[in-house]
GROMACS .gro file of C-alpha atoms in nm:
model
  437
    1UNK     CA    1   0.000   0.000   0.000
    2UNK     CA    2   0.137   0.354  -0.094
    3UNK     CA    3   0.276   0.570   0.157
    4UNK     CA    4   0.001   0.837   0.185
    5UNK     CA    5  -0.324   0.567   0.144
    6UNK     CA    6  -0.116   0.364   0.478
    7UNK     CA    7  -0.149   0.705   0.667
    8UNK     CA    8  -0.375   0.838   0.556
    9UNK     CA    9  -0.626   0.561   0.711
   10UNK     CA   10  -0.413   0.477   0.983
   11UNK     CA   11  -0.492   0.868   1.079
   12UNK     CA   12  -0.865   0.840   1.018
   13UNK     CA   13  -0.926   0.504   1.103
   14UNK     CA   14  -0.696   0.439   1.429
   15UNK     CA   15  -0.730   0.788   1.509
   16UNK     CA   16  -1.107   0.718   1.538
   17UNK     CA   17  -1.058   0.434   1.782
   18UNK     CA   18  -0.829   0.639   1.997
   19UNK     CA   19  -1.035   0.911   2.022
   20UNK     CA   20  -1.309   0.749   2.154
   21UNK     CA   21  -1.058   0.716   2.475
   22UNK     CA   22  -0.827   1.002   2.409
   23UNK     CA   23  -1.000   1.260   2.220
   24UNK     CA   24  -0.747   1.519   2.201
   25UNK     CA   25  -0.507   1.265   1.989
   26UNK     CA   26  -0.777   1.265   1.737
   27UNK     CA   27  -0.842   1.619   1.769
   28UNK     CA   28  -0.428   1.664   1.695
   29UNK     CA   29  -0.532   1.456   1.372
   30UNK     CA   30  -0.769   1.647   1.316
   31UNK     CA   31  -0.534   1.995   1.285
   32UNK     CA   32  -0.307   1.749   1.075
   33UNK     CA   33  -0.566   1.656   0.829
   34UNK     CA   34  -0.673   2.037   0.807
   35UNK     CA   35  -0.363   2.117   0.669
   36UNK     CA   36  -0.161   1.878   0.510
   37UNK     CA   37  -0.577   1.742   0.325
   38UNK     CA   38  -0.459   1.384   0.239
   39UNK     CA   39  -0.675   1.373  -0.088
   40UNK     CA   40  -0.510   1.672  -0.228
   41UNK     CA   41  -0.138   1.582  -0.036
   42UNK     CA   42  -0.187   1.221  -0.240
   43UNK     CA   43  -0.405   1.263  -0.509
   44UNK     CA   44  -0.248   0.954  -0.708
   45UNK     CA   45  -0.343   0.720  -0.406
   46UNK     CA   46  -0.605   0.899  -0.172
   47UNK     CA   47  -0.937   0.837  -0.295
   48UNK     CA   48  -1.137   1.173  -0.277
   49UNK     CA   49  -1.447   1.219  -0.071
   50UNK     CA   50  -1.335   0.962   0.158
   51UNK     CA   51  -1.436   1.227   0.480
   52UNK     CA   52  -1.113   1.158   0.664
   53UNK     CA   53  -1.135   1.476   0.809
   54UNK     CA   54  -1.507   1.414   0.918
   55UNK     CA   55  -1.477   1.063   1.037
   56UNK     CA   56  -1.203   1.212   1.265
   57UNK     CA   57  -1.421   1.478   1.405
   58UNK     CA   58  -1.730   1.272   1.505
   59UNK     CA   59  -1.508   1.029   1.691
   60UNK     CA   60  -1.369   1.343   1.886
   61UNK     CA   61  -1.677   1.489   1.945
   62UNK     CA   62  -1.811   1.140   2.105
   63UNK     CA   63  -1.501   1.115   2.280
   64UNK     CA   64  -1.571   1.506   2.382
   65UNK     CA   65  -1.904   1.412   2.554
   66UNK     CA   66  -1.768   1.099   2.699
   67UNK     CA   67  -1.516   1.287   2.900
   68UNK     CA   68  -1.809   1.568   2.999
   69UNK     CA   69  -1.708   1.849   2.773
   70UNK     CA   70  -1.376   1.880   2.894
   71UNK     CA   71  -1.234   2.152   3.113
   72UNK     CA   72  -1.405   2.485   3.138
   73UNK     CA   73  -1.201   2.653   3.394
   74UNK     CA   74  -1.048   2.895   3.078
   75UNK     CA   75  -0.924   3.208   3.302
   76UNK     CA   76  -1.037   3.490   3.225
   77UNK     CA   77  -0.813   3.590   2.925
   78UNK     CA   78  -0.918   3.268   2.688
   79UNK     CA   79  -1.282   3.308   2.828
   80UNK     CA   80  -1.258   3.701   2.627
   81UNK     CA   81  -1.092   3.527   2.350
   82UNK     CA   82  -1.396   3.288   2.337
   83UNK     CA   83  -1.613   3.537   2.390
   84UNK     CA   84  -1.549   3.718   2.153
   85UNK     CA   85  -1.532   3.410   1.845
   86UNK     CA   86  -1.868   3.298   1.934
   87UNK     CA   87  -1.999   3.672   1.923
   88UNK     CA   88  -1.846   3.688   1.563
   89UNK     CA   89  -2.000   3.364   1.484
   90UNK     CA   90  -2.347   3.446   1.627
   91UNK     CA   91  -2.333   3.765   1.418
   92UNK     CA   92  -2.293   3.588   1.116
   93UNK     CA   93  -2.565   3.401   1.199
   94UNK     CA   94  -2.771   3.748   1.221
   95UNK     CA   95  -2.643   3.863   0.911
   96UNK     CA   96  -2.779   3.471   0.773
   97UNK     CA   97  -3.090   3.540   0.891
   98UNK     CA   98  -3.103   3.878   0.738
   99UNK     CA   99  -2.987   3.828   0.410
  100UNK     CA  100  -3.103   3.824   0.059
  101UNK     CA  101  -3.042   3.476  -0.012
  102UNK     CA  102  -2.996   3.268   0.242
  103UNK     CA  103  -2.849   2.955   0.116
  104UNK     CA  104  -2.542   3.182  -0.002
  105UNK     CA  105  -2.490   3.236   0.339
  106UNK     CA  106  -2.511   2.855   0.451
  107UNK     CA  107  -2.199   2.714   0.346
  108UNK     CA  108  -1.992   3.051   0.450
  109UNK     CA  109  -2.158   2.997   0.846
  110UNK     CA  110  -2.147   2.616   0.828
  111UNK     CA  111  -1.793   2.670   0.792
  112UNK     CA  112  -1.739   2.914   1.012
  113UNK     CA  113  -1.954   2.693   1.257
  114UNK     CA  114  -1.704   2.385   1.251
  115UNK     CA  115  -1.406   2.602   1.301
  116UNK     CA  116  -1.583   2.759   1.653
  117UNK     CA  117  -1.692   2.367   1.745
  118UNK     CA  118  -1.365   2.243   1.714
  119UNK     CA  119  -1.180   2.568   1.843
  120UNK     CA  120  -1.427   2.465   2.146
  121UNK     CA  121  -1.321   2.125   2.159
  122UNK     CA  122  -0.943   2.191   2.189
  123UNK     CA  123  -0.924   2.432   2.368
  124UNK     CA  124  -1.136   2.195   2.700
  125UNK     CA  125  -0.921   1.927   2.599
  126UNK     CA  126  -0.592   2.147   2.656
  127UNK     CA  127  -0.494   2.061   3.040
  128UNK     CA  128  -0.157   2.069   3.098
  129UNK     CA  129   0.140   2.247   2.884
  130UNK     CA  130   0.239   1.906   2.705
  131UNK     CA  131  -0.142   1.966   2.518
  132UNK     CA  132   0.013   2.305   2.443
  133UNK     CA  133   0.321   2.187   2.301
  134UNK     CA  134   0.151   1.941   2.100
  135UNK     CA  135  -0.046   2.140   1.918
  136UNK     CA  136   0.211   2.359   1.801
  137UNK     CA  137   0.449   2.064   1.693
  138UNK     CA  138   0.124   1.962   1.515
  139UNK     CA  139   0.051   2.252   1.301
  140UNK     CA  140   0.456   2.323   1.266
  141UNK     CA  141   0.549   1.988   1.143
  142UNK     CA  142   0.222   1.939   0.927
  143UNK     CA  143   0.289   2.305   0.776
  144UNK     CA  144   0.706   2.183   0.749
  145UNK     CA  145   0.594   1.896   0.558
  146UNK     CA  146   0.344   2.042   0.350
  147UNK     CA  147   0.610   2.321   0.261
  148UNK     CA  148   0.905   2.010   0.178
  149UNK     CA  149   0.648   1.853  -0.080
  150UNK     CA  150   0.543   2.188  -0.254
  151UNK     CA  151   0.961   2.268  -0.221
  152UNK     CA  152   0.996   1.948  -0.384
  153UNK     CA  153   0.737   2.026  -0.669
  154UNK     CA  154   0.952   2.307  -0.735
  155UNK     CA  155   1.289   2.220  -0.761
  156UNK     CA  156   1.127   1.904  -1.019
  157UNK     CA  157   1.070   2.196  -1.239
  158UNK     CA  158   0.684   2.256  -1.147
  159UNK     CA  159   0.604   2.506  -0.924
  160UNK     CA  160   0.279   2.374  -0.797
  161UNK     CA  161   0.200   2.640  -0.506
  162UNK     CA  162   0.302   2.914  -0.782
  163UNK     CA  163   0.074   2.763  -1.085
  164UNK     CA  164  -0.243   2.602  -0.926
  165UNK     CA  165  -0.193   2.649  -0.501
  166UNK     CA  166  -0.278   2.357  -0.305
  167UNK     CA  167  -0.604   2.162  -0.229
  168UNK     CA  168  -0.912   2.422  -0.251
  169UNK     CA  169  -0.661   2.740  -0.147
  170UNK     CA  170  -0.484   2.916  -0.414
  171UNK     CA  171  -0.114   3.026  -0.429
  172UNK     CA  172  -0.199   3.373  -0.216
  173UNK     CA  173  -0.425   3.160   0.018
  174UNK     CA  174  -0.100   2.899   0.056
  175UNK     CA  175   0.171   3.214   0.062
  176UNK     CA  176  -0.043   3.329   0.402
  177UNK     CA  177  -0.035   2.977   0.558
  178UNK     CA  178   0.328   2.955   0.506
  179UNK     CA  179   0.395   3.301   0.619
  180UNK     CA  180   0.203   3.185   0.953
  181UNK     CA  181   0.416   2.835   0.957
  182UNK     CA  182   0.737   3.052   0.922
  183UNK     CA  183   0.679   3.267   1.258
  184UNK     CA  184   0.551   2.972   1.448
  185UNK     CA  185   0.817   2.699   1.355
  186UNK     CA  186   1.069   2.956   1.392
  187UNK     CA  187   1.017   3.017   1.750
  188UNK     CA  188   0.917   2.685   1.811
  189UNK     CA  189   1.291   2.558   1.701
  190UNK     CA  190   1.421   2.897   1.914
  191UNK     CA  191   1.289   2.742   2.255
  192UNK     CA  192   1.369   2.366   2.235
  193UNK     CA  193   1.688   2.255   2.392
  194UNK     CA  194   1.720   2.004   2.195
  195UNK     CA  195   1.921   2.004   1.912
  196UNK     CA  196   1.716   1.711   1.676
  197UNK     CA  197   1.383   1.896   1.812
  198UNK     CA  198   1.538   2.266   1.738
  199UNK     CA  199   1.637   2.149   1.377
  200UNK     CA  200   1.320   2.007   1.286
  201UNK     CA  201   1.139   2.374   1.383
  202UNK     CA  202   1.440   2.563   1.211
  203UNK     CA  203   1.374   2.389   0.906
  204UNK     CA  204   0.974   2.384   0.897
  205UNK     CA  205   1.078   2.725   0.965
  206UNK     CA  206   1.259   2.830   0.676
  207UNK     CA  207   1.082   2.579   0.430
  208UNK     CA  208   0.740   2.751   0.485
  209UNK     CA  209   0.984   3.081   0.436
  210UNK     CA  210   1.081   2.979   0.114
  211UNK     CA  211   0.793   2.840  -0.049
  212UNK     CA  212   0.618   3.193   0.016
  213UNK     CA  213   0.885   3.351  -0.229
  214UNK     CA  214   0.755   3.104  -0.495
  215UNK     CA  215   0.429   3.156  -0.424
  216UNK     CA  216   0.453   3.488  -0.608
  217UNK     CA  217   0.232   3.679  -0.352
  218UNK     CA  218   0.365   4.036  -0.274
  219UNK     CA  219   0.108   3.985   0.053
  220UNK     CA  220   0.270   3.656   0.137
  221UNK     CA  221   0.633   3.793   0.096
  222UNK     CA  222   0.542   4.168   0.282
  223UNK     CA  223   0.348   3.941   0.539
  224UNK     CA  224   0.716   3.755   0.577
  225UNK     CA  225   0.893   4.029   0.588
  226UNK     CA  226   0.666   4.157   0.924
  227UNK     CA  227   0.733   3.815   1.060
  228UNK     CA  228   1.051   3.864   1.066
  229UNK     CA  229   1.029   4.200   1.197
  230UNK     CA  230   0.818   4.051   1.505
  231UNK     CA  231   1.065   3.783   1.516
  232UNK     CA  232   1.324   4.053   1.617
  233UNK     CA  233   1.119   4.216   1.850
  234UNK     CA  234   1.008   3.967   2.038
  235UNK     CA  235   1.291   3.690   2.059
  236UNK     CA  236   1.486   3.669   2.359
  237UNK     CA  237   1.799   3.880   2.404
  238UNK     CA  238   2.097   3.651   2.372
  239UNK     CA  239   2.388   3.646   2.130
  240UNK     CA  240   2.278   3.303   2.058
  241UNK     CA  241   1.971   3.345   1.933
  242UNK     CA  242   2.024   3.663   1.799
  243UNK     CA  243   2.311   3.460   1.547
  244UNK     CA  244   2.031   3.205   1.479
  245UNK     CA  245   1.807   3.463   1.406
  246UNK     CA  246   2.046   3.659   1.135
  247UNK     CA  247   2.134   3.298   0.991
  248UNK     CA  248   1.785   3.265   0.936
  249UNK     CA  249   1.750   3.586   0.772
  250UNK     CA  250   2.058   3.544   0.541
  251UNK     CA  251   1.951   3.256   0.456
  252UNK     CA  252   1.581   3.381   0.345
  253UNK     CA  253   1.759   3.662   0.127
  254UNK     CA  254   2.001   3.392  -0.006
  255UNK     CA  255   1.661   3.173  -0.105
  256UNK     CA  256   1.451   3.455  -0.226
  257UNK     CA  257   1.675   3.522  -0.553
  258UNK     CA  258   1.706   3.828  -0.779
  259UNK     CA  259   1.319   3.753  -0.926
  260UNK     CA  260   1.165   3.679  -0.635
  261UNK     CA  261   1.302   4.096  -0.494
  262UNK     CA  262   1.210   4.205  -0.828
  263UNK     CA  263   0.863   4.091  -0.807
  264UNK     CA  264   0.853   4.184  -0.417
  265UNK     CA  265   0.978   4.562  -0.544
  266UNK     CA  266   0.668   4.608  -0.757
  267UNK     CA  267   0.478   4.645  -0.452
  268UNK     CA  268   0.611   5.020  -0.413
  269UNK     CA  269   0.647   5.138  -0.796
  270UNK     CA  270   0.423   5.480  -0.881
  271UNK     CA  271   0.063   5.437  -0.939
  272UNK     CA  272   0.096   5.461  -1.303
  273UNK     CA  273   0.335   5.188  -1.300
  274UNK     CA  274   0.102   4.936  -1.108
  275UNK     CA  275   0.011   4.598  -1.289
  276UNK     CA  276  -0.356   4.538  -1.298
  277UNK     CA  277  -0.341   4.285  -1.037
  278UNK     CA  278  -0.218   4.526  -0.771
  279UNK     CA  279  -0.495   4.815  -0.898
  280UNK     CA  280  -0.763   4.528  -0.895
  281UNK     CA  281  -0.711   4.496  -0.524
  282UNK     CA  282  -0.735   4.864  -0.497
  283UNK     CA  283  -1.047   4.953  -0.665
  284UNK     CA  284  -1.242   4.630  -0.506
  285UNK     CA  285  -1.158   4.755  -0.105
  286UNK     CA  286  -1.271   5.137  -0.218
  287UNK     CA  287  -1.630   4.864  -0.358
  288UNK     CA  288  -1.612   4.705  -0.028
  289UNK     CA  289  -1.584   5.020   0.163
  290UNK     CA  290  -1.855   5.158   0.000
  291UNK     CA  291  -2.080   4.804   0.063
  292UNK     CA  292  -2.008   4.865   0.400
  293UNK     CA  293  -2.103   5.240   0.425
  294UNK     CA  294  -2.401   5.102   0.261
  295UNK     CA  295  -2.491   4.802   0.463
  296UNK     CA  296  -2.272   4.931   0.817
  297UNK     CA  297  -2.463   4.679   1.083
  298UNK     CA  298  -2.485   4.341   0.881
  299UNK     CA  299  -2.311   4.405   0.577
  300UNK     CA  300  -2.422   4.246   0.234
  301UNK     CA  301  -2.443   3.919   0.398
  302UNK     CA  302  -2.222   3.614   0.461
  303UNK     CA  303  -2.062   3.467   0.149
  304UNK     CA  304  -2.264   3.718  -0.044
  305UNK     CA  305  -2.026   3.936  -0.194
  306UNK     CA  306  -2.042   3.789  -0.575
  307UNK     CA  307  -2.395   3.847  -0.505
  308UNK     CA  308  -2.411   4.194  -0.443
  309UNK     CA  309  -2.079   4.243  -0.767
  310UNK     CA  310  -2.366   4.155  -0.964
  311UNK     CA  311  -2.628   4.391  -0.790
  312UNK     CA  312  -2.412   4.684  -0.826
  313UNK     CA  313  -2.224   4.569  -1.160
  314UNK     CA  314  -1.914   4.557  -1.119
  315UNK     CA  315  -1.700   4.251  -1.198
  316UNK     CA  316  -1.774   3.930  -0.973
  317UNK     CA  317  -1.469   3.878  -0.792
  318UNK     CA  318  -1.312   3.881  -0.461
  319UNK     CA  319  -1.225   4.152  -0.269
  320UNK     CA  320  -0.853   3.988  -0.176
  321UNK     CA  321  -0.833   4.133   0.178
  322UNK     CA  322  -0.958   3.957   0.477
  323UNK     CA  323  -1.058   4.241   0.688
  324UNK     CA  324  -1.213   4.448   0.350
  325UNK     CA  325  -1.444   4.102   0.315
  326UNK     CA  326  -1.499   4.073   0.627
  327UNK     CA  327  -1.679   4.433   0.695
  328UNK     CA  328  -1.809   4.394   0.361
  329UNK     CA  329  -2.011   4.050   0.475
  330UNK     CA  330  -2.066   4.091   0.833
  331UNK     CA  331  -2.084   4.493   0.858
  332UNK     CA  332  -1.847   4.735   1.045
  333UNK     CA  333  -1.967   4.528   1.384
  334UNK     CA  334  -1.831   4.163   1.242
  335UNK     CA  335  -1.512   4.320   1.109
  336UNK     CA  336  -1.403   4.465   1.483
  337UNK     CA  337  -1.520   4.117   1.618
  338UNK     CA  338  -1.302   3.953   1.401
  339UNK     CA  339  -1.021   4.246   1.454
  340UNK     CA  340  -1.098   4.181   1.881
  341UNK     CA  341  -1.049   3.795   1.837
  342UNK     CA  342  -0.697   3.834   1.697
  343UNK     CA  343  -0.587   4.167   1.898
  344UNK     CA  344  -0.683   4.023   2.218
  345UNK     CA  345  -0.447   3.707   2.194
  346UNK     CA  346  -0.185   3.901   2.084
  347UNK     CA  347  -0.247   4.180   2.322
  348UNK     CA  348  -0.285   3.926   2.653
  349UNK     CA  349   0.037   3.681   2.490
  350UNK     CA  350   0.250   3.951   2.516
  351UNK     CA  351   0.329   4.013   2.865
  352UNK     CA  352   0.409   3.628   2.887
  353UNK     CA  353   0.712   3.745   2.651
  354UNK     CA  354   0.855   4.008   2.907
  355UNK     CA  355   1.186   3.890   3.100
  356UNK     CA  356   1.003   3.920   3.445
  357UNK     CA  357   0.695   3.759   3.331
  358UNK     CA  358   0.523   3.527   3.614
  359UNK     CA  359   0.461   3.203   3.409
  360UNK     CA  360   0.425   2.869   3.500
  361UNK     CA  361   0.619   2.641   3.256
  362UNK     CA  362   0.949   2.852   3.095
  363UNK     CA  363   0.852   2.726   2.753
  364UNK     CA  364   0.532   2.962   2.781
  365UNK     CA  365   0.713   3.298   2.700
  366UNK     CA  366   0.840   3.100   2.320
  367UNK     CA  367   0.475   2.984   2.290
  368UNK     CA  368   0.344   3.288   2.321
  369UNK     CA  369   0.607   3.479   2.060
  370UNK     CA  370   0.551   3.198   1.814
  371UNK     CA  371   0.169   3.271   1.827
  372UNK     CA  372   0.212   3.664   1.815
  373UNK     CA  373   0.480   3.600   1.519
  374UNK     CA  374   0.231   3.388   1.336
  375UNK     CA  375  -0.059   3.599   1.344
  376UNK     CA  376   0.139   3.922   1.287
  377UNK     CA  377   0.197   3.717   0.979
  378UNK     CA  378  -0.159   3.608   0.835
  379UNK     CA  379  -0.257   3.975   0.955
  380UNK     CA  380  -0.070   4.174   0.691
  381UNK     CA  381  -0.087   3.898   0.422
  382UNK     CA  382  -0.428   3.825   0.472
  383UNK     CA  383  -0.465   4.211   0.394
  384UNK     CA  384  -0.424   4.096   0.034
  385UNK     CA  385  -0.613   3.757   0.014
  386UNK     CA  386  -0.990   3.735   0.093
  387UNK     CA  387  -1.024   3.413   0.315
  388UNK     CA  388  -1.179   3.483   0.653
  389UNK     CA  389  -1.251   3.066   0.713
  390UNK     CA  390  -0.903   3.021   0.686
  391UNK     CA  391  -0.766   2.781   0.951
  392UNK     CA  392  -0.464   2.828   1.064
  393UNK     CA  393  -0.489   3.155   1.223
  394UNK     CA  394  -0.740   3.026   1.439
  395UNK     CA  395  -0.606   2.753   1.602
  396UNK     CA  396  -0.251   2.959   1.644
  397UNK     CA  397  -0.511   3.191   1.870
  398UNK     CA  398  -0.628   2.793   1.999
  399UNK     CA  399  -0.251   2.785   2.098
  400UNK     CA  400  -0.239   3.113   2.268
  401UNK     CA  401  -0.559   3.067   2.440
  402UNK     CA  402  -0.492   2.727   2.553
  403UNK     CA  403  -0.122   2.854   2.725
  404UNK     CA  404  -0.295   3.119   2.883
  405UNK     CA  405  -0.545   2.891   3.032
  406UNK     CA  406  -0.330   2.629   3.154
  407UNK     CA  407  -0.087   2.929   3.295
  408UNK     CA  408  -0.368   3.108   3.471
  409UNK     CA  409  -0.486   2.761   3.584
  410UNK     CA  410  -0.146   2.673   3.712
  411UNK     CA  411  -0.101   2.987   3.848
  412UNK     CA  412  -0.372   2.969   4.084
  413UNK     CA  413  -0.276   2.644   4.274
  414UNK     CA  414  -0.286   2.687   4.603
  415UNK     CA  415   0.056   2.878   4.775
  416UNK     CA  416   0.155   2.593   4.947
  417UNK     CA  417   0.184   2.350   4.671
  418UNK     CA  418   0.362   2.643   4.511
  419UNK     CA  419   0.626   2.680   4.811
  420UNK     CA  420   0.663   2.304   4.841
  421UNK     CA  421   0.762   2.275   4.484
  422UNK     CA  422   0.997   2.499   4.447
  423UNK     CA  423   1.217   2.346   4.689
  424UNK     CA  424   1.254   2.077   4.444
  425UNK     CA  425   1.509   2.138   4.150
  426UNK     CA  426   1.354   2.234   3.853
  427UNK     CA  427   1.374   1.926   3.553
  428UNK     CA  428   1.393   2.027   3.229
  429UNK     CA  429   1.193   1.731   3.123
  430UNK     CA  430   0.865   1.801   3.330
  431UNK     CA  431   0.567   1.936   3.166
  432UNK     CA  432   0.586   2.267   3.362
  433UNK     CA  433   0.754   2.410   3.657
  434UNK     CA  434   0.650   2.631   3.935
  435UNK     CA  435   0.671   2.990   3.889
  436UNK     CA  436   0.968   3.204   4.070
  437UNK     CA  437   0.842   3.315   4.372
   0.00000   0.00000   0.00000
């Protein structure tokens, strides 16, 4: 049996099982499946429309209710962050109810409905700082390996990601899922001590890097470029991983290649000098801007934008910026929803970076810059690509959310236990460590 059929139903078969015991293995799968999407990964051996994805999910949401819903005890940072996603979904639901056409507006909150659901799901399941770190070797390696078979593709002689994208997303959509990958792996391989475990996220690291520059998206590559200006911000002041960090970023410019800065340079020519790709984008946010002048408290309607191109006539396509389609669908409420859900992680992660930051497991601080460095990513690239159901920026905010749960959690033992504990020497190889007094 090929390679991809074997795991691919060894994943959604034996995942299944498990999860029925251990639900947040198959919810891990899950994450897996949502990015790497066997059928389109293996399309030679993978039969399509074999619901891998969905068989997963049921078996985690029995498993879910089997172990009571999990752990609610969020803290009251990832209870706002929560919040504040359900409020965006239940808005869309509004803006569902009030539309024009209602079964545009199905698929777009159906989708929107299995992201919150499973964003629910994960984030009970995550307990202890191990879930944490799980998750984000999950999404780095998946996003690594993705990135190693599209880098593959492309040094064949066919650049894949460039010419048709991958599965349903196309090569902007795949430029601002790598340009996430880069800022997560890259921290992720910054905080392991490990040298096998710290290559592995290096690599994912500058693999999703990379196949961004062949992507040919200006967003992807300016959304790179801000990653890497987080990156310097936020990563801890040693020489060490200051040299890391300037290998990393001589090797990028080493990758990237004479056409790869030519076609990034375009981005700042004079108006008159613009392709029509770049004025496209420009005249469809001044037609969502006036759609949401228009329509300010519920928009045109979920996944009714092509609709209301053809109301107005103008041209039927997308608006290519997240937050543009966004307020054009949902209304000027939806789009600072949407803007809270992000600004919130990034805004409560970021104390957890500071050098005298109370935390409760020393790997917390690197969790919390890989998450800011990921979504300071998909937040300028996604300024040029119009995907709001986009994964992977949610469950990086799943990440963040779930560390500062299990941080406030742990934080909140009882003193005693704390005291006792840290007479102990601290082990490197526990799941978390007390907090200095």
């Amino acid at each position: 049996m090929e390679k991809g059929l074997l795991f691919t139903y060894t994943m959604t078969y034996g995942g299944a099982a498990v999860s029925l015991f251990y639900p947040y293995v198959g919810f891990l799968i899950y994450v897996c499946f949502a990015i790497i999407k066997p059928p389109a990964m293996w399309y030679w051996s993978v039969p399509p429309g074999g619901y891998y994805d969905r068989t997963v999910a049921i078996a985690v949401i029995i498993g879910w209710l089997i172990q009571a819903f999990g752990n609610w005890k969020l803290g009251t940072h990832a209870t706002r962050i929560t919040l504040t996603l359900g409020l965006f979904f239940f808005w869309q639901v509004l803006g569902w109810a009030a539309s024009e056409v209602p079964a545009l507006a199905q698929w777009h909150v159906w989708d929107q409905f299995k992201i919150l659901l499973m964003f629910l799901i994960g984030l009970s399941l995550i307990d202890t700082p191990r879930h944490a770190k799980a998750l984000a070797w999950t999404m780095a390696v998946s996003l690594g390996y993705l990135a190693y078979e599209l880098n593959l593709s492309y040094y064949a002689g066919y650049n894949r990601a460039g010419a048709e994208g991958f599965a349903a997303l196309d090569n902007n959509c795949v430029a601002v899922e790598m340009a996430c990958g880069a800022g997560l792996a890259m921290f992720l391989g910054f905080g392991e001590r490990r040298l096998w475990l710290k290559a592995i996220g290096l690599i994912s690291a500058v693999l999703c890097a990379h196949t961004v520059m062949f992507c040919w998206s200006r967003g992807g590559m300016l959304g790179l470029i801000f990653v890497a200006l987080a990156g310097f911000l936020l990563i801890k002041r040693e020489p060490k991983h200051y040299l890391l960090f300037l290998l990393l970023l001589a090797l990028g410019f080493r990758l990237a290649g004479d056409q790869v800065r030519q076609r990034f340079l375009t981005v700042f020519v004079d108006p008159e000098e613009r392709d029509t790709s770049a004025n496209t984008r420009l005249e469809y946010w001044g037609h969502a801007w006036q759609a949401m002048q228009r329509n300010p408290l519920f928009g045109v309607g979920p996944g009714h934008w092509m609709h209301y191109c053809h109301q107005v006539g103008i041209r039927p396509i997308y608006v290519h910026s997240v937050w543009m389609q966004a307020g054009a669908e949902t209304g000027f409420p939806g789009l600072a929803l949407l803007i809270a859900f992000y600004g919130q992680t990034v805004l409560y992660l970021y104390p957890l970076t500071r050098r005298k930051a109370r935390v409760a497991d020393p790997w917390f601080p690197d969790a919390a810059r890989m998450v800011i460095a990921g979504l300071v990513g998909y937040a300028v690239s996604g300024t040029f690509v119009s995907l709001v159901n986009l994964e992977i920026p949610y469950y990086l905010v799943l990440l963040g959310a779930g560390v500062l749960k299990v941080n406030a959690a742990l934080l909140a033992q009882p003193a005693l236990q704390w005291a006792a504990m840290s007479q102990k020497p601290l082990d490197p190889n526990r799941s978390w460590q007390p907090a200095p007094a």
